[in-house]
Amino acid sequence: DKNLTDKDETLDVALCMMLKQQGLAFRIEKHVHNYPHCWRTDKPVLYYPLDSWFIRTTAVKDEMIELNKTINWKPESTGTGRFGKWLENLNDWNLSRSRYWGTPLPIWRTDDGQEEICIGSIKELFNEIEKSVAAGFMAENPWKNFEVGNYSSENYNPKNIDLHRPYVDNIVLVSPSGKPMKRELDLIDVWFDSGAMPYAQIHYPFENTDADRTSDFISEGVDQTRGWFFTLHAIHTMIENNVAFKNVISNGLVLDKNGNKMSKRLGNAVDPFETIEKYGSDPLRWYMMTNASPWDNLKFDVEGVEEVRRKFFGTLYNTYSFFALYANVDGFSGNEAQINVAERPEIDQWILSLLNSLIKEVGEHYENYEPTRAGRAISDFVQENLSNWYVRLNRKRFWGGTMDKDKLAAYQTLYECLVTISKLMAPIAPFYADRLYCDLTGEGSVHLTDFPKCNEALVSQNLEACMQLAQQATSMILALRKKANKKVRQPLQKAVIPVSSEDVLKQLQHVADLIKTEVNIKELQVVTDENSTIKLVKRIKPNFKTLGKKYGKQMKEIAAAVAGLAQEEIATIETQGSILLALASGEVCIEIADVEIATEDMPGWLVANEGNLTIALDIEVSEALRQEGVARELVNRIQNIRKTSGYEITDKISVNIEAREEITEAVENHKDYIASQVLATSLCVVEKIDNPTPLDFEDFVVNIFIEKA
C-alpha cells in the first residue's frame, strides 16, 4: 500500500493479530536477530533463491588443499586459517549471475533442457553458427567480417565482433538432434574473469602456450580470501593442477586513527589524493609500510605521515645537503681513486660495517616479503647511525682546508652510504630514491641498477658492538645530565662504568675517548665491579608480571625472598642471568627477566641502569669546569650569530665582548679555543660596547659585537 508510512503497523504485526483472533497463535513475542542490510543505504536486503550454474570445485578440493600448503602466505595464518578453512569447507562455485553487463555465460540449451553445449572459443562458436545457418535457424553469421585466428586490435574492433549482450543473445545454435538452442541469459561471475587473469593476459591456450602462467608474487586485500585468491587458485588447480601464485601478501584494511572503518557517510574518510598532494606519495607510502605490516590493519593518522616526512625524509635530505655543500666546495666527484677501507679511520670502518650489515638485513627482509622490517631498518640506520652519529662526529673532517687522505676518506664513506641507501629504499620510496641517486651520481635511474650486495669482509661484529655500547653509554649519561639540569656544553669531571664482563670491559675501553667527547666529561673509568672506586648499591624487586605466570601461589614467598637478596646475589643474577632460591615451598629459578634491578644514587653522583649497563656520573662542577662551560657556551652563541648574519662558513671575524665578572676570566683563559672555533682573528674583552648583541645566559646577559675581519 503506497499510502502506508514507516509509522503504520507492519505486516508481521498484522499477521500475528490475525492468528491470535483465529485462535491459532500459541505465543507472540519479539525476537531480535541479525539481518542483512545494504552497506550503502543501511536498508534491509531481501534474499531469495534462484536457479544457478555451478562449477564442481569440490571435485578438486583435496588437490586445492595440498597445493595451498606450498604457497608462501604473508601472514602464514591467512593461508592456514582463513583461506585454509575456506578450502576445507569448500562448496561448489556458483558461477552464474543475473546481470546485463559482463561476460556472457557461453552455454546454449534447447527449450526442454535436454541438449546443451558450452562454447570454448570463437572458432568453435563460428563453426556452430555455420551449422545453425545451414539448419535455417539463422540467416547468416552476424560477424562475417571477423577473421578467426587474426588477433589484431583492428580485427577485434566492435564493428567486426562483439560477444557481449545483447548481440550474443541473438545467436541461435542447433543441437545434435536438430533443435534450436538459445543462450542461457546469465553472465559469468566477474571473479571468474579475475581468476582467469594468468591465462587471459597471454591469450592462452590460443597463443603463448610455453609462457609461465604461475606468478612469483601477488598482493591484495584480506577480503580477497574468498575472491581473487580463491578464483586464481581454483582455476589453476582445475586446469593445470598447479599453483597460480608462489607468494602472496594479504593486505589488511586502512582504518581511521581510532581503528574505525573509513566511510564517507561517517565523515572519517581520508582523501588519498589530498594527502599525496600535501605530504608527497613517498612519505605516505613509507608511513604505511613502516607503521604496520601490510597484512595488519593500519590505523591511519596524517600526523604520522608528517612525522615520517620530517624525521626520516627530512633527516636524509639534511644529510645529503651537508654532503653536497662541502663536496661542491672541495670539488669531490665520487670518481676519485678509492682509499682502502682498512686505511680509513675506525669510525669509517664502523659505518661501512653497519652499512653492509644493513644491506644483508634489508635484502633478507625483502626476500621474505617483510617490507615493514626493511623500512624500519633503513630508517633506524639513517636517523640513529648515519646522521645522528657518523655525520655529527665527523663534521670537522669535512671542514678541513685541504683534500687530504682523511678528508677524502670521509667523503667516500658518506657518498657510499648515501648511494647505497638510495638503492635500499627504492622499492618503498621510488621517487625520492631516484632523485637522491641521480643527484649523487649524475647517472640514470636507481631502478636500473643492481640491488646492493653485502661485502662480508667489511663487516666487524666487534666494532659494531663497541659503537653500540658507546651509543648506549652516551644516551644514558646525557639522560643523567638532563636529570641534573647540566647542559652538554658544561664539562663534568667523571663518569664510572662498572662491568662484569671482560668482553664488555674491553669494548667500552676501546670507545672511552669517544664517549668522553660526546658527553663532555674529563674522565671515564671503565672497571670491573671489584675494581670500582665507588661502591654502587643495587635495589631489586620482583617483576610480578612474569613471576605471576610462572609461580602463582608462591608469589608472596618469592617476593619476600627477592627483597632480601644480598648485593652479591643480585650481582649473580646480573652476571649469570639467573639464581636458584631455596624456599619452604620448594626450589625456584629466578631469571633476570623476573626481577627489576636499579642502582641507588649517591651524594654528588647520579646513577642509571639500562639492561646490563650501569653508569654513575659525578655532577659536581668546579670553578675550572664552570669557566670551560662558559667558553663553550660563547662559541655556540657566536656561531649562531654568524649564521643569522649570513656569513659564509669561511669568513673570518673579529669579536668584542663586554666585561662581566661571570665571564671575563673564562674568556681570558680560553681565548685561543674560542677564537679557533669561531674563526676569529681577534677576540677582546672591552669595558663598553655601543651597539651590542645581547646574549641571555639565564642568570646574566653578555653584550657582544661581531663583524667581518
C-alpha positions in Angstrom: 0.0 0.0 0.0 1.7 3.2 -1.2 -0.2 5.3 1.4 1.4 3.5 4.3 4.3 5.1 6.2 7.0 3.8 8.5 4.8 4.6 11.5 2.0 2.3 10.3 1.5 -1.2 11.5 3.9 -3.6 9.8 2.9 -6.8 8.1 4.3 -9.1 10.8 2.2 -7.4 13.5 -0.9 -7.7 11.3 -0.3 -11.4 10.8 0.2 -12.0 14.5 -3.0 -10.3 15.3 -4.9 -12.3 12.7 -3.5 -15.6 14.0 -4.5 -14.6 17.6 -8.0 -13.7 16.5 -8.3 -17.1 14.9 -7.1 -18.8 18.0 -4.1 -20.2 16.1 -1.3 -18.3 17.9 0.5 -20.2 20.7 2.7 -17.3 21.7 3.6 -13.9 20.3 7.0 -12.2 21.2 9.6 -10.1 19.6 12.9 -11.8 18.6 16.0 -9.7 17.9 18.2 -11.2 15.2 20.9 -10.2 12.6 19.6 -9.3 9.2 21.5 -8.3 6.1 21.5 -4.6 5.2 22.8 -2.6 2.3 26.2 -1.2 3.2 25.4 2.0 1.3 21.9 2.8 2.4 21.5 0.7 5.6 18.2 -0.6 4.3 17.3 -4.3 4.7 18.2 -6.6 1.9 15.9 -9.4 0.7 17.5 -12.7 -0.4 15.6 -15.2 -2.5 16.7 -18.4 -4.2 17.5 -18.6 -8.0 18.5 -21.4 -10.3 22.2 -21.1 -10.9 25.1 -22.7 -12.8 27.9 -24.1 -10.7 31.5 -25.3 -11.2 32.0 -28.5 -9.3 35.1 -27.3 -7.4 34.5 -29.9 -4.7 35.9 -32.5 -7.2 39.4 -31.0 -6.8 39.1 -30.0 -3.1 41.9 -32.2 -1.9 44.2 -31.0 -4.7 43.5 -27.4 -3.8 44.2 -28.0 -0.1 47.6 -29.7 -0.9 48.7 -27.1 -3.3 47.8 -24.3 -0.8 50.4 -25.8 1.6 53.1 -25.0 -0.9 52.2 -21.3 -1.1 54.2 -18.7 1.0 51.4 -16.8 2.7 52.1 -13.5 4.5 50.8 -13.8 7.1 51.0 -17.5 7.3 47.9 -17.5 9.5 45.8 -16.4 6.5 46.9 -19.3 4.4 46.4 -21.9 7.1 43.4 -20.2 8.8 41.1 -18.0 6.7 41.9 -19.4 3.3 42.7 -22.9 4.5 39.4 -23.2 6.4 37.6 -21.9 3.3 39.1 -24.8 1.3 38.4 -27.4 3.9 34.7 -26.3 4.0 34.5 -25.8 0.2 31.2 -25.7 -1.7 30.7 -25.8 -5.4 31.4 -22.4 -7.1 28.2 -20.5 -8.0 29.3 -19.3 -11.4 26.2 -17.5 -12.9 24.9 -14.0 -12.2 21.6 -12.3 -13.3 23.2 -9.2 -14.8 23.4 -7.4 -18.1 27.0 -6.1 -18.3 29.8 -8.6 -18.2 31.0 -11.8 -19.7 28.0 -13.9 -21.1 27.7 -17.5 -20.0 28.8 -19.4 -23.1 26.1 -22.1 -22.7 23.3 -22.8 -25.3 20.4 -25.1 -24.4 17.3 -26.4 -26.0 14.0 -25.3 -24.6 13.5 -28.7 -22.8 17.0 -28.5 -21.3 17.9 -32.0 -22.7 20.6 -30.8 -25.0 23.3 -28.2 -24.4 26.7 -27.0 -25.5 29.4 -25.0 -23.8 31.5 -22.9 -26.3 35.2 -22.7 -25.6 36.5 -20.4 -28.4 35.4 -18.0 -31.2 36.5 -20.6 -33.7 34.1 -23.2 -32.1 31.3 -20.6 -32.0 31.7 -19.8 -35.7 31.6 -23.5 -36.6 28.4 -23.8 -34.6 26.9 -20.7 -36.2 27.6 -22.2 -39.7 25.7 -25.3 -38.7 22.8 -23.1 -37.5 22.7 -21.2 -40.7 22.7 -24.5 -42.6 19.8 -25.7 -40.4 17.8 -22.5 -41.1 17.8 -21.1 -37.5 20.0 -18.1 -38.5 20.0 -16.2 -41.8 23.8 -15.5 -41.7 26.8 -15.1 -39.4 26.4 -11.6 -37.9 30.2 -11.4 -37.6 31.1 -12.5 -41.1 33.8 -9.7 -41.3 35.7 -11.1 -38.4 38.8 -13.2 -39.3 39.3 -16.2 -37.0 42.9 -16.5 -35.9 43.7 -12.8 -36.6 44.5 -11.4 -33.1 45.0 -7.8 -34.2 43.1 -5.0 -32.5 41.6 -3.9 -35.8 40.1 -7.4 -36.3 38.6 -7.2 -32.8 37.0 -3.9 -33.4 33.4 -3.9 -32.1 32.2 -3.3 -35.7 33.6 -6.7 -36.6 32.6 -8.6 -33.5 31.0 -8.0 -30.1 30.5 -11.0 -27.8 28.5 -9.1 -25.2 24.8 -8.7 -24.6 22.5 -8.1 -26.4 24.4 -9.2 -29.6 25.3 -12.6 -28.3 21.8 -13.2 -27.2 20.7 -13.2 -30.8 22.8 -16.2 -31.7 20.7 -19.4 -32.1 22.6 -22.7 -32.4 21.4 -26.1 -33.5 21.5 -29.2 -31.3 22.7 -32.6 -32.5 19.1 -33.6 -32.8 18.3 -30.6 -34.9 16.5 -28.5 -32.2 17.2 -24.7 -31.7 19.4 -23.8 -28.8 19.4 -20.4 -27.1 22.0 -18.9 -24.8 21.4 -19.0 -21.1 20.8 -15.3 -20.3 23.0 -15.3 -17.2 26.5 -13.8 -17.1 29.7 -15.3 -15.6 30.7 -14.3 -12.1 33.2 -11.4 -12.6 35.6 -13.2 -10.2 36.0 -15.9 -12.8 37.4 -13.1 -15.1 39.9 -12.1 -12.4 40.8 -15.7 -11.6 41.4 -16.4 -15.3 43.8 -13.4 -15.5 47.1 -15.5 -15.7 45.7 -17.2 -18.9 43.8 -14.2 -20.3 46.8 -11.8 -20.2 48.8 -14.1 -22.5 45.8 -15.3 -24.6 46.3 -18.9 -23.5 45.7 -21.5 -24.9 45.4 -19.8 -28.3 48.9 -18.1 -28.0 52.0 -18.3 -25.8 51.5 -21.9 -24.8 55.0 -22.0 -23.4 54.7 -18.9 -21.2 54.9 -19.2 -17.4 51.4 -18.9 -16.0 52.4 -19.0 -12.3 53.1 -15.7 -10.6 56.0 -15.3 -8.3 54.1 -12.7 -6.2 50.7 -11.2 -5.8 49.1 -8.9 -3.3 45.5 -7.9 -2.5 43.3 -7.2 0.5 42.4 -9.8 3.0 38.8 -9.6 1.8 40.0 -11.4 -1.4 40.5 -14.6 0.5 37.2 -15.8 -1.0 37.5 -13.6 -4.1 40.6 -13.3 -6.2 42.9 -15.5 -4.2 40.3 -18.3 -4.4 39.4 -17.9 -8.1 43.1 -17.9 -9.1 43.8 -21.0 -7.0 40.7 -22.8 -8.2 41.1 -22.2 -11.9 44.8 -23.0 -11.9 44.2 -26.2 -9.9 41.4 -27.4 -12.3 43.4 -26.6 -15.4 47.0 -27.5 -14.5 46.9 -28.9 -11.0 49.4 -26.2 -10.1 49.5 -23.0 -8.0 48.6 -19.7 -9.6 51.0 -17.8 -7.3 54.0 -18.8 -5.2 54.0 -15.9 -2.7 51.1 -13.7 -1.5 50.7 -10.7 0.8 47.2 -10.5 2.1 46.8 -6.8 2.9 44.9 -5.6 6.0 42.5 -2.7 6.0 43.2 1.0 6.3 41.2 2.3 9.2 40.9 5.7 10.7 43.2 6.7 13.6 40.7 5.4 16.1 40.5 2.0 14.5 37.1 2.5 12.8 36.4 1.6 9.2 36.6 4.7 7.0 33.4 5.9 5.4 32.4 9.0 3.5 29.0 8.7 5.2 30.6 8.8 8.6 32.9 11.6 7.7 36.1 9.8 8.8 37.5 9.0 5.3 40.9 10.5 4.3 41.2 11.7 0.7 44.4 9.9 -0.6 44.9 12.5 -3.4 44.8 15.4 -1.0 47.2 13.6 1.3 49.6 12.9 -1.5 49.4 16.5 -2.7 50.2 17.8 0.8 52.8 15.3 2.0 54.1 13.5 -1.1 53.5 10.0 -2.3 56.8 8.6 -0.9 56.3 9.8 2.7 52.7 8.4 2.6 54.0 5.1 1.2 56.8 4.9 3.7 54.5 5.7 6.6 52.1 3.0 5.5 54.8 0.4 5.0 56.7 1.0 8.2 53.9 1.8 10.6 52.4 -1.7 10.4 53.0 -4.9 8.5 51.0 -4.9 5.2 48.8 -7.7 6.5 47.9 -5.9 9.7 45.1 -3.3 9.8 46.6 0.2 9.8 45.2 3.0 12.0 45.9 5.8 9.6 46.8 9.2 11.1 48.1 12.0 8.9 50.2 13.3 11.7 52.2 10.1 11.4 52.8 10.9 7.7 54.1 14.3 8.7 56.4 12.7 11.3 57.8 10.3 8.7 58.4 13.2 6.3 60.2 15.2 9.0 62.2 12.6 10.8 63.2 10.2 8.0 63.0 12.1 4.8 64.0 15.4 6.4 67.0 13.8 8.1 68.1 12.1 4.9 67.7 15.3 3.0 69.7 17.3 5.5 72.4 14.6 5.4 72.6 14.8 1.7 72.6 18.6 1.8 75.5 18.6 4.2 77.4 16.3 1.9 76.6 18.2 -1.2 77.5 21.6 0.3 81.1 20.6 1.2 81.6 18.2 -1.7 80.8 21.1 -4.1 83.2 23.4 -2.3 86.0 20.8 -2.4 85.2 19.5 -5.9 84.5 15.9 -4.8 83.1 14.0 -7.7 82.9 10.4 -6.5 85.3 9.2 -9.2 88.5 9.7 -7.1 90.7 6.7 -6.5 89.2 4.7 -3.6 91.1 4.7 -0.3 91.2 1.2 1.1 88.7 0.8 3.9 91.4 -0.7 6.1 93.3 2.5 5.8 90.4 4.7 6.8 89.6 5.9 10.3 87.9 3.4 12.6 84.6 5.3 12.5 84.5 5.0 8.7 85.1 1.3 9.1 82.3 1.1 11.6 79.7 2.9 9.5 80.6 0.8 6.4 80.4 -2.4 8.5 77.0 -1.3 9.7 76.0 -0.4 6.1 76.9 -3.9 4.9 75.1 -5.5 7.8 72.1 -3.3 6.8 72.4 -4.5 3.1 72.2 -8.1 4.3 69.3 -7.4 6.7 67.2 -5.4 4.3 67.8 -7.9 1.4 66.7 -10.7 3.6 63.6 -8.8 4.6 62.7 -8.0 1.0 63.3 -11.7 0.0 61.0 -12.8 2.8 58.3 -10.3 1.9 58.8 -8.2 5.1 58.9 -4.6 3.8 58.0 -3.2 7.2 61.1 -4.6 8.8 63.2 -3.5 5.8 61.9 0.1 6.0 62.4 0.3 9.8 65.9 -0.9 9.5 66.7 1.7 6.8 65.1 4.4 8.9 67.0 3.5 12.0 70.3 3.4 10.1 69.7 6.9 8.6 68.5 8.6 11.7 70.4 7.0 14.6 73.7 6.0 13.0 74.4 7.9 9.8 73.0 11.3 10.7 73.0 11.4 14.5 76.3 9.6 14.9 78.6 9.4 11.9 77.9 12.8 10.3 77.7 14.6 13.6 81.0 13.2 14.8 82.8 13.8 11.6 81.8 17.4 10.7 85.2 18.7 11.3 86.8 16.3 8.8 84.6 17.9 6.1 85.5 21.4 7.3 89.2 20.9 6.8 91.2 23.1 4.4 92.8 20.7 2.0 91.6 17.5 0.4 94.0 15.2 2.3 93.6 11.4 2.7 91.4 11.7 5.9 89.0 14.2 4.3 88.8 12.1 1.1 88.0 9.0 3.1 85.2 10.9 4.9 83.7 12.0 1.5 84.0 8.5 0.0 82.4 6.9 3.1 79.4 9.2 3.3 79.0 9.1 -0.5 78.9 5.3 -0.5 76.3 5.3 2.4 74.0 7.7 0.6 74.2 5.9 -2.7 73.5 2.6 -1.1 70.6 4.0 0.9 69.0 5.3 -2.3 69.1 1.7 -3.6 67.8 0.1 -0.5 64.9 2.4 -0.1 63.9 2.4 -3.8 61.3 -0.3 -3.6 59.3 1.7 -0.9 60.1 5.3 -1.9 60.8 5.1 -5.7 60.6 8.8 -6.5 62.7 10.2 -3.6 65.3 7.4 -4.1 65.6 8.1 -7.8 66.1 11.8 -7.2 68.7 11.2 -4.5 70.6 8.7 -6.6 70.6 10.9 -9.7 71.7 14.0 -7.7 74.5 12.0 -6.2 75.8 10.1 -9.2 74.6 12.1 -12.3 73.7 8.7 -13.8 70.4 7.1 -14.9 67.6 5.8 -12.7 68.3 4.0 -9.5 65.7 1.4 -10.6 68.0 0.3 -13.4 70.9 -0.5 -11.0 71.6 -3.8 -9.3 70.5 -4.2 -5.7 73.5 -3.8 -3.3 75.3 -6.9 -2.1 76.8 -7.3 1.3 80.6 -7.3 1.5 81.2 -9.6 4.4 84.9 -8.7 4.5 83.9 -5.2 5.7 81.6 -6.4 8.5 83.1 -6.3 12.0 80.7 -7.6 14.7 83.1 -6.5 17.4 83.4 -3.0 16.1 79.6 -2.7 15.8 79.2 -3.9 19.3 81.8 -1.4 20.6 80.0 1.5 18.9 76.6 0.3 20.1 77.9 0.4 23.7 79.3 3.9 23.0 75.8 5.0 21.8 74.1 3.4 24.7 76.5 4.8 27.3 76.3 8.2 25.7 72.5 8.1 25.8 72.5 7.1 29.5 74.9 9.8 30.5 73.0 12.5 28.6 69.9 11.4 30.3 71.6 11.8 33.7 72.8 15.3 32.6 69.2 16.2 31.8 68.1 14.9 35.2 70.7 17.0 36.9 70.0 20.0 34.7 73.5 20.1 33.4 73.9 21.3 29.8 76.1 19.3 27.5 78.3 22.3 26.9 79.1 22.3 30.6 82.0 19.9 31.2 81.8 17.4 34.1 84.6 15.7 35.8 84.0 12.0 35.7 81.7 9.0 35.0 82.3 5.4 36.2 81.0 2.3 34.4 81.5 -0.9 36.4 81.1 -4.0 34.3 81.0 -7.7 35.0 82.1 -9.0 31.5 85.7 -8.9 30.3 84.5 -8.5 26.7 82.3 -5.5 27.6 85.2 -4.1 29.6 87.5 -4.2 26.5 84.8 -2.9 24.2 84.0 0.1 26.4 87.6 0.9 27.0 88.1 0.9 23.2 85.5 3.7 22.8 86.1 5.5 26.1 87.6 8.6 24.4 84.6 8.9 22.0 82.2 8.7 24.9 84.1 11.4 26.8 83.9 13.7 23.8 80.2 13.0 23.2 79.1 13.7 26.8 81.8 16.3 27.6 83.4 14.7 30.6 87.1 14.7 31.6 87.4 11.1 32.8 85.6 7.8 32.1 86.5 4.9 34.3 85.5 1.6 32.9 86.3 -1.0 35.5 85.3 -4.4 36.8 82.9 -4.4 39.7 85.5 -5.5 42.2 88.0 -2.8 41.0 85.5 0.1 41.0 86.5 3.2 43.0 82.8 3.7 44.0 80.6 1.1 45.6 77.1 1.1 44.0 74.2 -0.1 46.0 71.7 -2.1 43.9 67.9 -2.4 44.7 65.9 -5.4 43.5 62.2 -6.1 43.3 60.1 -8.8 41.7 58.6 -8.5 38.2 55.1 -9.7 39.2 54.0 -9.9 35.5 56.5 -12.6 34.7 56.7 -14.3 38.1 52.9 -14.5 38.4 52.6 -16.6 35.3 55.3 -19.0 36.4 54.7 -19.5 40.1 51.3 -18.0 41.0 50.6 -19.2 44.6 54.3 -18.9 45.6 54.4 -15.2 44.7 54.2 -13.9 48.3 57.1 -16.1 49.4 59.2 -15.3 46.3 58.6 -11.6 46.7 59.9 -11.7 50.3 62.9 -13.8 49.3 63.8 -11.4 46.3 63.6 -8.4 48.5 66.0 -9.9 50.9 68.7 -10.8 48.4 72.2 -9.6 49.2 74.3 -7.4 46.9 76.4 -10.5 45.9 73.3 -12.4 45.0 72.0 -9.5 42.9 75.3 -9.4 41.1 74.9 -13.2 40.4 71.6 -12.6 38.7 73.2 -9.8 36.5 76.3 -11.8 35.5 74.8 -15.3 35.2 71.2 -14.4 34.2 69.5 -16.4 37.0 69.7 -17.6 40.6 68.2 -20.5 42.5 66.2 -19.7 45.6 65.6 -22.4 48.2 62.1 -21.7 49.6 60.0 -23.5 52.1 57.6 -24.4 49.3 60.4 -25.7 47.1 63.3 -24.5 45.0 62.6 -21.9 42.3 64.8 -20.4 39.5 64.6 -16.6 39.3 65.7 -15.2 35.9 66.9 -11.7 35.2 63.6 -11.0 33.4 61.7 -11.9 36.6 63.2 -9.0 38.5 63.8 -5.3 38.2 67.3 -4.1 39.3 68.1 -0.4 39.9 71.1 1.4 41.4 70.7 4.0 44.2 72.1 7.5 43.7 74.9 8.7 45.9 75.8 12.2 47.2 77.2 14.2 44.3 76.5 11.4 41.9 73.6 10.2 39.7 73.3 6.6 38.7 71.4 4.9 35.7 70.7 1.3 34.7 69.8 0.1 31.3 70.0 -3.6 30.6 73.3 -4.9 31.9 74.9 -1.4 31.8 75.2 0.7 34.9 76.7 4.2 34.9 77.5 6.6 37.7 78.0 10.3 36.8 79.8 12.9 39.0 77.6 16.1 38.8 79.8 18.4 40.9 81.0 21.4 38.9 84.3 23.1 39.9 85.3 26.7 39.0 87.6 25.5 36.3 84.8 23.4 34.8 82.4 26.3 35.0 84.8 28.6 33.1 85.2 26.0 30.4 81.4 25.7 30.1 81.1 29.5 29.7 83.7 29.3 26.9 81.8 26.5 25.1 78.5 28.4 25.5 80.1 31.6 24.0 81.3 29.5 21.0 77.8 28.3 20.4 76.2 31.7 20.7 78.8 33.3 18.3 78.3 30.6 15.8 74.5 31.3 15.8 75.2 35.0 15.2 77.4 34.1 12.3 74.6 32.0 10.8 71.8 34.6 11.3 74.1 37.3 9.9 74.5 35.4 6.7 78.3 34.9 6.9 80.0 32.3 4.8 81.5 29.3 6.5 85.0 30.5 5.6 84.5 34.2 6.6 86.9 35.4 9.3 85.5 37.7 12.1 86.6 39.9 15.0 84.8 39.7 18.3 84.4 42.2 21.2 82.9 41.0 24.5 81.8 43.4 27.2 83.5 42.7 30.5 81.5 40.9 33.2 82.6 39.3 36.4 80.9 36.0 35.5 82.7 35.6 32.1 85.9 37.7 31.9 88.3 35.2 33.5 86.7 32.4 31.4 87.2 34.3 28.2 90.9 35.2 29.0 91.7 31.6 30.0 90.1 30.1 26.9 90.7 32.8 24.3 92.6 30.7 21.9 90.0 27.9 21.9 87.1 30.4 21.3 88.9 32.2 18.5 89.8 29.0 16.7 86.3 27.6 16.9 84.5 30.8 15.5 87.3 31.8 13.0 88.1 35.0 14.9 91.2 36.9 14.1 90.8 39.0 17.2 88.9 38.4 20.5 88.9 41.2 23.0 87.2 41.9 26.3 86.2 45.6 26.5 84.6 47.7 29.1 81.7 49.1 26.9 80.1 48.2 23.5 77.9 50.8 21.8 75.7 48.6 19.6 75.9 45.2 21.2 74.1 42.0 20.6 72.8 40.8 24.0 73.3 37.1 24.8 71.0 35.7 27.5 72.9 33.3 29.8 69.8 32.8 32.0 71.5 34.2 35.2 73.1 37.2 33.4 73.3 38.9 30.0 76.5 39.2 27.9 76.9 42.0 25.4 78.9 41.2 22.3 79.8 42.8 18.9 80.8 40.8 15.8 82.0 42.0 12.4 83.9 40.6 9.4 87.6 40.8 9.9 
